[in-house]
JSON list of C-alpha atoms in Angstrom, two decimals:
[
{"chain": "A", "resi": 1, "resn": "MET", "atom": "CA", "xyz": [8.01, 48.12, 189.07]},
{"chain": "A", "resi": 2, "resn": "ASN", "atom": "CA", "xyz": [9.84, 49.26, 192.19]},
{"chain": "A", "resi": 3, "resn": "LEU", "atom": "CA", "xyz": [12.70, 46.85, 193.16]},
{"chain": "A", "resi": 4, "resn": "THR", "atom": "CA", "xyz": [13.82, 48.68, 196.28]},
{"chain": "A", "resi": 5, "resn": "PRO", "atom": "CA", "xyz": [11.72, 46.65, 198.79]},
{"chain": "A", "resi": 6, "resn": "MET", "atom": "CA", "xyz": [12.88, 43.39, 197.20]},
{"chain": "A", "resi": 7, "resn": "LEU", "atom": "CA", "xyz": [16.55, 44.44, 197.47]},
{"chain": "A", "resi": 8, "resn": "ASP", "atom": "CA", "xyz": [15.99, 45.43, 201.11]},
{"chain": "A", "resi": 9, "resn": "VAL", "atom": "CA", "xyz": [14.59, 41.99, 201.88]},
{"chain": "A", "resi": 10, "resn": "VAL", "atom": "CA", "xyz": [17.48, 40.26, 200.10]},
{"chain": "A", "resi": 11, "resn": "PHE", "atom": "CA", "xyz": [20.08, 42.28, 202.03]},
{"chain": "A", "resi": 12, "resn": "ILE", "atom": "CA", "xyz": [18.31, 41.60, 205.34]},
{"chain": "A", "resi": 13, "resn": "MET", "atom": "CA", "xyz": [18.24, 37.87, 204.55]},
{"chain": "A", "resi": 14, "resn": "LEU", "atom": "CA", "xyz": [21.93, 37.98, 203.62]},
{"chain": "A", "resi": 15, "resn": "ILE", "atom": "CA", "xyz": [22.81, 39.66, 206.91]},
{"chain": "A", "resi": 16, "resn": "PHE", "atom": "CA", "xyz": [20.66, 37.15, 208.81]},
{"chain": "A", "resi": 17, "resn": "PHE", "atom": "CA", "xyz": [22.40, 34.14, 207.22]},
{"chain": "A", "resi": 18, "resn": "ILE", "atom": "CA", "xyz": [25.87, 35.58, 207.77]},
{"chain": "A", "resi": 19, "resn": "VAL", "atom": "CA", "xyz": [25.19, 36.26, 211.45]},
{"chain": "A", "resi": 20, "resn": "THR", "atom": "CA", "xyz": [23.54, 32.90, 212.16]},
{"chain": "A", "resi": 21, "resn": "ALA", "atom": "CA", "xyz": [25.99, 30.77, 210.20]},
{"chain": "A", "resi": 22, "resn": "THR", "atom": "CA", "xyz": [28.27, 28.57, 212.27]},
{"chain": "A", "resi": 23, "resn": "PHE", "atom": "CA", "xyz": [31.87, 28.59, 211.24]},
{"chain": "A", "resi": 24, "resn": "VAL", "atom": "CA", "xyz": [33.45, 25.15, 211.50]},
{"chain": "A", "resi": 25, "resn": "LYS", "atom": "CA", "xyz": [37.03, 25.02, 212.69]},
{"chain": "A", "resi": 26, "resn": "GLU", "atom": "CA", "xyz": [38.82, 21.83, 211.82]},
{"chain": "A", "resi": 27, "resn": "VAL", "atom": "CA", "xyz": [40.56, 20.06, 214.66]},
{"chain": "A", "resi": 28, "resn": "GLY", "atom": "CA", "xyz": [44.11, 18.89, 214.00]},
{"chain": "A", "resi": 29, "resn": "LEU", "atom": "CA", "xyz": [47.72, 19.07, 214.97]},
{"chain": "A", "resi": 30, "resn": "ASP", "atom": "CA", "xyz": [50.22, 21.34, 213.28]},
{"chain": "A", "resi": 31, "resn": "VAL", "atom": "CA", "xyz": [53.36, 19.32, 212.63]},
{"chain": "A", "resi": 32, "resn": "ASN", "atom": "CA", "xyz": [56.61, 20.78, 211.38]},
{"chain": "A", "resi": 33, "resn": "GLN", "atom": "CA", "xyz": [58.22, 18.24, 209.10]},
{"chain": "A", "resi": 34, "resn": "PRO", "atom": "CA", "xyz": [61.97, 17.85, 209.30]},
{"chain": "A", "resi": 35, "resn": "GLU", "atom": "CA", "xyz": [64.21, 19.16, 206.58]},
{"chain": "A", "resi": 36, "resn": "LYS", "atom": "CA", "xyz": [65.29, 16.79, 203.84]},
{"chain": "A", "resi": 37, "resn": "ASP", "atom": "CA", "xyz": [69.00, 17.38, 204.48]},
{"chain": "A", "resi": 38, "resn": "PRO", "atom": "CA", "xyz": [70.69, 14.49, 206.27]},
{"chain": "A", "resi": 39, "resn": "VAL", "atom": "CA", "xyz": [71.79, 15.41, 209.75]},
{"chain": "A", "resi": 40, "resn": "ASN", "atom": "CA", "xyz": [74.98, 14.04, 211.24]},
{"chain": "A", "resi": 41, "resn": "VAL", "atom": "CA", "xyz": [73.99, 12.20, 214.39]},
{"chain": "A", "resi": 42, "resn": "ASP", "atom": "CA", "xyz": [76.45, 12.08, 217.25]},
{"chain": "A", "resi": 43, "resn": "PRO", "atom": "CA", "xyz": [76.87, 8.40, 218.26]},
{"chain": "A", "resi": 44, "resn": "GLU", "atom": "CA", "xyz": [76.62, 9.38, 221.93]},
{"chain": "A", "resi": 45, "resn": "LYS", "atom": "CA", "xyz": [73.30, 11.07, 221.32]},
{"chain": "A", "resi": 46, "resn": "GLN", "atom": "CA", "xyz": [71.18, 8.07, 220.38]},
{"chain": "A", "resi": 47, "resn": "SER", "atom": "CA", "xyz": [67.46, 8.66, 220.07]},
{"chain": "A", "resi": 48, "resn": "ILE", "atom": "CA", "xyz": [64.83, 6.99, 222.20]},
{"chain": "A", "resi": 49, "resn": "VAL", "atom": "CA", "xyz": [62.51, 5.75, 219.45]},
{"chain": "A", "resi": 50, "resn": "VAL", "atom": "CA", "xyz": [58.91, 4.90, 220.28]},
{"chain": "A", "resi": 51, "resn": "HIS", "atom": "CA", "xyz": [57.08, 3.01, 217.51]},
{"chain": "A", "resi": 52, "resn": "VAL", "atom": "CA", "xyz": [53.27, 2.95, 217.35]},
{"chain": "A", "resi": 53, "resn": "THR", "atom": "CA", "xyz": [51.82, 0.22, 215.15]},
{"chain": "A", "resi": 54, "resn": "SER", "atom": "CA", "xyz": [48.59, 0.35, 213.17]},
{"chain": "A", "resi": 55, "resn": "THR", "atom": "CA", "xyz": [46.82, -1.49, 216.01]},
{"chain": "A", "resi": 56, "resn": "ASP", "atom": "CA", "xyz": [48.13, 1.07, 218.57]},
{"chain": "A", "resi": 57, "resn": "ARG", "atom": "CA", "xyz": [50.73, -1.26, 220.07]},
{"chain": "A", "resi": 58, "resn": "ILE", "atom": "CA", "xyz": [53.68, 0.65, 221.51]},
{"chain": "A", "resi": 59, "resn": "ILE", "atom": "CA", "xyz": [57.20, -0.67, 220.88]},
{"chain": "A", "resi": 60, "resn": "ILE", "atom": "CA", "xyz": [60.24, 0.75, 222.67]},
{"chain": "A", "resi": 61, "resn": "ALA", "atom": "CA", "xyz": [63.68, -0.80, 222.07]},
{"chain": "A", "resi": 62, "resn": "GLY", "atom": "CA", "xyz": [62.12, -3.84, 220.39]},
{"chain": "A", "resi": 63, "resn": "ARG", "atom": "CA", "xyz": [59.74, -4.63, 223.26]},
{"chain": "A", "resi": 64, "resn": "ASP", "atom": "CA", "xyz": [55.97, -4.25, 223.50]},
{"chain": "A", "resi": 65, "resn": "VAL", "atom": "CA", "xyz": [55.16, -1.71, 226.18]},
{"chain": "A", "resi": 66, "resn": "ASP", "atom": "CA", "xyz": [51.83, -0.89, 227.80]},
{"chain": "A", "resi": 67, "resn": "VAL", "atom": "CA", "xyz": [50.78, 2.76, 227.50]},
{"chain": "A", "resi": 68, "resn": "ARG", "atom": "CA", "xyz": [50.85, 3.06, 231.32]},
{"chain": "A", "resi": 69, "resn": "SER", "atom": "CA", "xyz": [54.54, 2.04, 231.49]},
{"chain": "A", "resi": 70, "resn": "VAL", "atom": "CA", "xyz": [55.79, 4.30, 228.69]},
{"chain": "A", "resi": 71, "resn": "ARG", "atom": "CA", "xyz": [56.83, 6.99, 231.17]},
{"chain": "A", "resi": 72, "resn": "ALA", "atom": "CA", "xyz": [58.89, 4.55, 233.27]},
{"chain": "A", "resi": 73, "resn": "ASN", "atom": "CA", "xyz": [60.67, 3.17, 230.19]},
{"chain": "A", "resi": 74, "resn": "ILE", "atom": "CA", "xyz": [61.47, 6.63, 228.86]},
{"chain": "A", "resi": 75, "resn": "GLU", "atom": "CA", "xyz": [62.70, 7.75, 232.30]},
{"chain": "A", "resi": 76, "resn": "ARG", "atom": "CA", "xyz": [65.01, 4.73, 232.48]},
{"chain": "A", "resi": 77, "resn": "MET", "atom": "CA", "xyz": [66.40, 5.24, 228.99]},
{"chain": "A", "resi": 78, "resn": "HIS", "atom": "CA", "xyz": [66.72, 8.99, 229.56]},
{"chain": "A", "resi": 79, "resn": "ALA", "atom": "CA", "xyz": [68.65, 8.36, 232.79]},
{"chain": "A", "resi": 80, "resn": "GLU", "atom": "CA", "xyz": [71.11, 6.21, 230.83]},
{"chain": "A", "resi": 81, "resn": "ASN", "atom": "CA", "xyz": [71.58, 8.91, 228.17]},
{"chain": "A", "resi": 82, "resn": "PRO", "atom": "CA", "xyz": [70.33, 12.36, 229.25]},
{"chain": "A", "resi": 83, "resn": "GLU", "atom": "CA", "xyz": [71.09, 13.97, 225.87]},
{"chain": "A", "resi": 84, "resn": "ALA", "atom": "CA", "xyz": [68.91, 11.50, 223.94]},
{"chain": "A", "resi": 85, "resn": "PRO", "atom": "CA", "xyz": [65.81, 12.97, 222.31]},
{"chain": "A", "resi": 86, "resn": "VAL", "atom": "CA", "xyz": [62.55, 11.03, 222.14]},
{"chain": "A", "resi": 87, "resn": "VAL", "atom": "CA", "xyz": [61.29, 10.30, 218.63]},
{"chain": "A", "resi": 88, "resn": "ILE", "atom": "CA", "xyz": [57.71, 9.08, 218.20]},
{"chain": "A", "resi": 89, "resn": "ARG", "atom": "CA", "xyz": [57.11, 7.10, 214.98]},
{"chain": "A", "resi": 90, "resn": "PRO", "atom": "CA", "xyz": [53.35, 6.59, 214.60]},
{"chain": "A", "resi": 91, "resn": "HIS", "atom": "CA", "xyz": [51.88, 4.40, 211.90]},
{"chain": "A", "resi": 92, "resn": "PRO", "atom": "CA", "xyz": [49.52, 6.34, 209.59]},
{"chain": "A", "resi": 93, "resn": "ASP", "atom": "CA", "xyz": [46.61, 4.12, 210.71]},
{"chain": "A", "resi": 94, "resn": "SER", "atom": "CA", "xyz": [47.28, 4.55, 214.45]},
{"chain": "A", "resi": 95, "resn": "ARG", "atom": "CA", "xyz": [45.05, 6.70, 216.61]},
{"chain": "A", "resi": 96, "resn": "THR", "atom": "CA", "xyz": [46.10, 10.21, 217.54]},
{"chain": "A", "resi": 97, "resn": "ASP", "atom": "CA", "xyz": [45.23, 9.82, 221.22]},
{"chain": "A", "resi": 98, "resn": "THR", "atom": "CA", "xyz": [47.87, 7.08, 221.59]},
{"chain": "A", "resi": 99, "resn": "MET", "atom": "CA", "xyz": [50.52, 9.39, 220.18]},
{"chain": "A", "resi": 100, "resn": "VAL", "atom": "CA", "xyz": [49.39, 12.24, 222.44]},
{"chain": "A", "resi": 101, "resn": "ARG", "atom": "CA", "xyz": [49.52, 9.97, 225.52]},
{"chain": "A", "resi": 102, "resn": "ILE", "atom": "CA", "xyz": [53.10, 8.99, 224.60]},
{"chain": "A", "resi": 103, "resn": "LEU", "atom": "CA", "xyz": [53.98, 12.65, 224.11]},
{"chain": "A", "resi": 104, "resn": "ASP", "atom": "CA", "xyz": [52.55, 13.51, 227.53]},
{"chain": "A", "resi": 105, "resn": "SER", "atom": "CA", "xyz": [54.40, 10.61, 229.15]},
{"chain": "A", "resi": 106, "resn": "ALA", "atom": "CA", "xyz": [57.69, 11.76, 227.63]},
{"chain": "A", "resi": 107, "resn": "ARG", "atom": "CA", "xyz": [57.12, 15.31, 228.88]},
{"chain": "A", "resi": 108, "resn": "ARG", "atom": "CA", "xyz": [56.31, 14.01, 232.37]},
{"chain": "A", "resi": 109, "resn": "ALA", "atom": "CA", "xyz": [59.48, 11.90, 232.26]},
{"chain": "A", "resi": 110, "resn": "GLY", "atom": "CA", "xyz": [61.47, 15.12, 231.99]},
{"chain": "A", "resi": 111, "resn": "VAL", "atom": "CA", "xyz": [62.48, 14.91, 228.34]},
{"chain": "A", "resi": 112, "resn": "GLY", "atom": "CA", "xyz": [62.42, 18.33, 226.70]},
{"chain": "A", "resi": 113, "resn": "ASP", "atom": "CA", "xyz": [63.31, 17.21, 223.18]},
{"chain": "A", "resi": 114, "resn": "VAL", "atom": "CA", "xyz": [60.35, 15.22, 221.83]},
{"chain": "A", "resi": 115, "resn": "SER", "atom": "CA", "xyz": [59.64, 15.00, 218.10]},
{"chain": "A", "resi": 116, "resn": "LEU", "atom": "CA", "xyz": [57.45, 13.16, 215.61]},
{"chain": "A", "resi": 117, "resn": "ALA", "atom": "CA", "xyz": [58.87, 11.18, 212.73]},
{"chain": "A", "resi": 118, "resn": "ALA", "atom": "CA", "xyz": [56.75, 11.17, 209.58]},
{"chain": "A", "resi": 119, "resn": "SER", "atom": "CA", "xyz": [57.06, 8.23, 207.25]}
]
């Protein structure tokens, strides 16, 4: 029994499936986690901390803030202390788009040092 035609068909099918297969690329954000070593924080360089709750409420300096007024609040706090970095602390159950909108607002407010705090 000649197996050559069967092997040809198998190789052609293999090439067909490889070419027509769709490769799925997972969507996500690459986050660099901070080092475990404690860092000495200069008291003059206080952070502007933005908390995001599990229900996507935004809290800045102990006050609930609407997502549209995040930029104005960060600009005000950054004007008071220009060396202060912005730290976003999202809850694990919060939505990613809320965090991204806060990140964009901080960038538009002129803050160059924006980071994420993982809990």
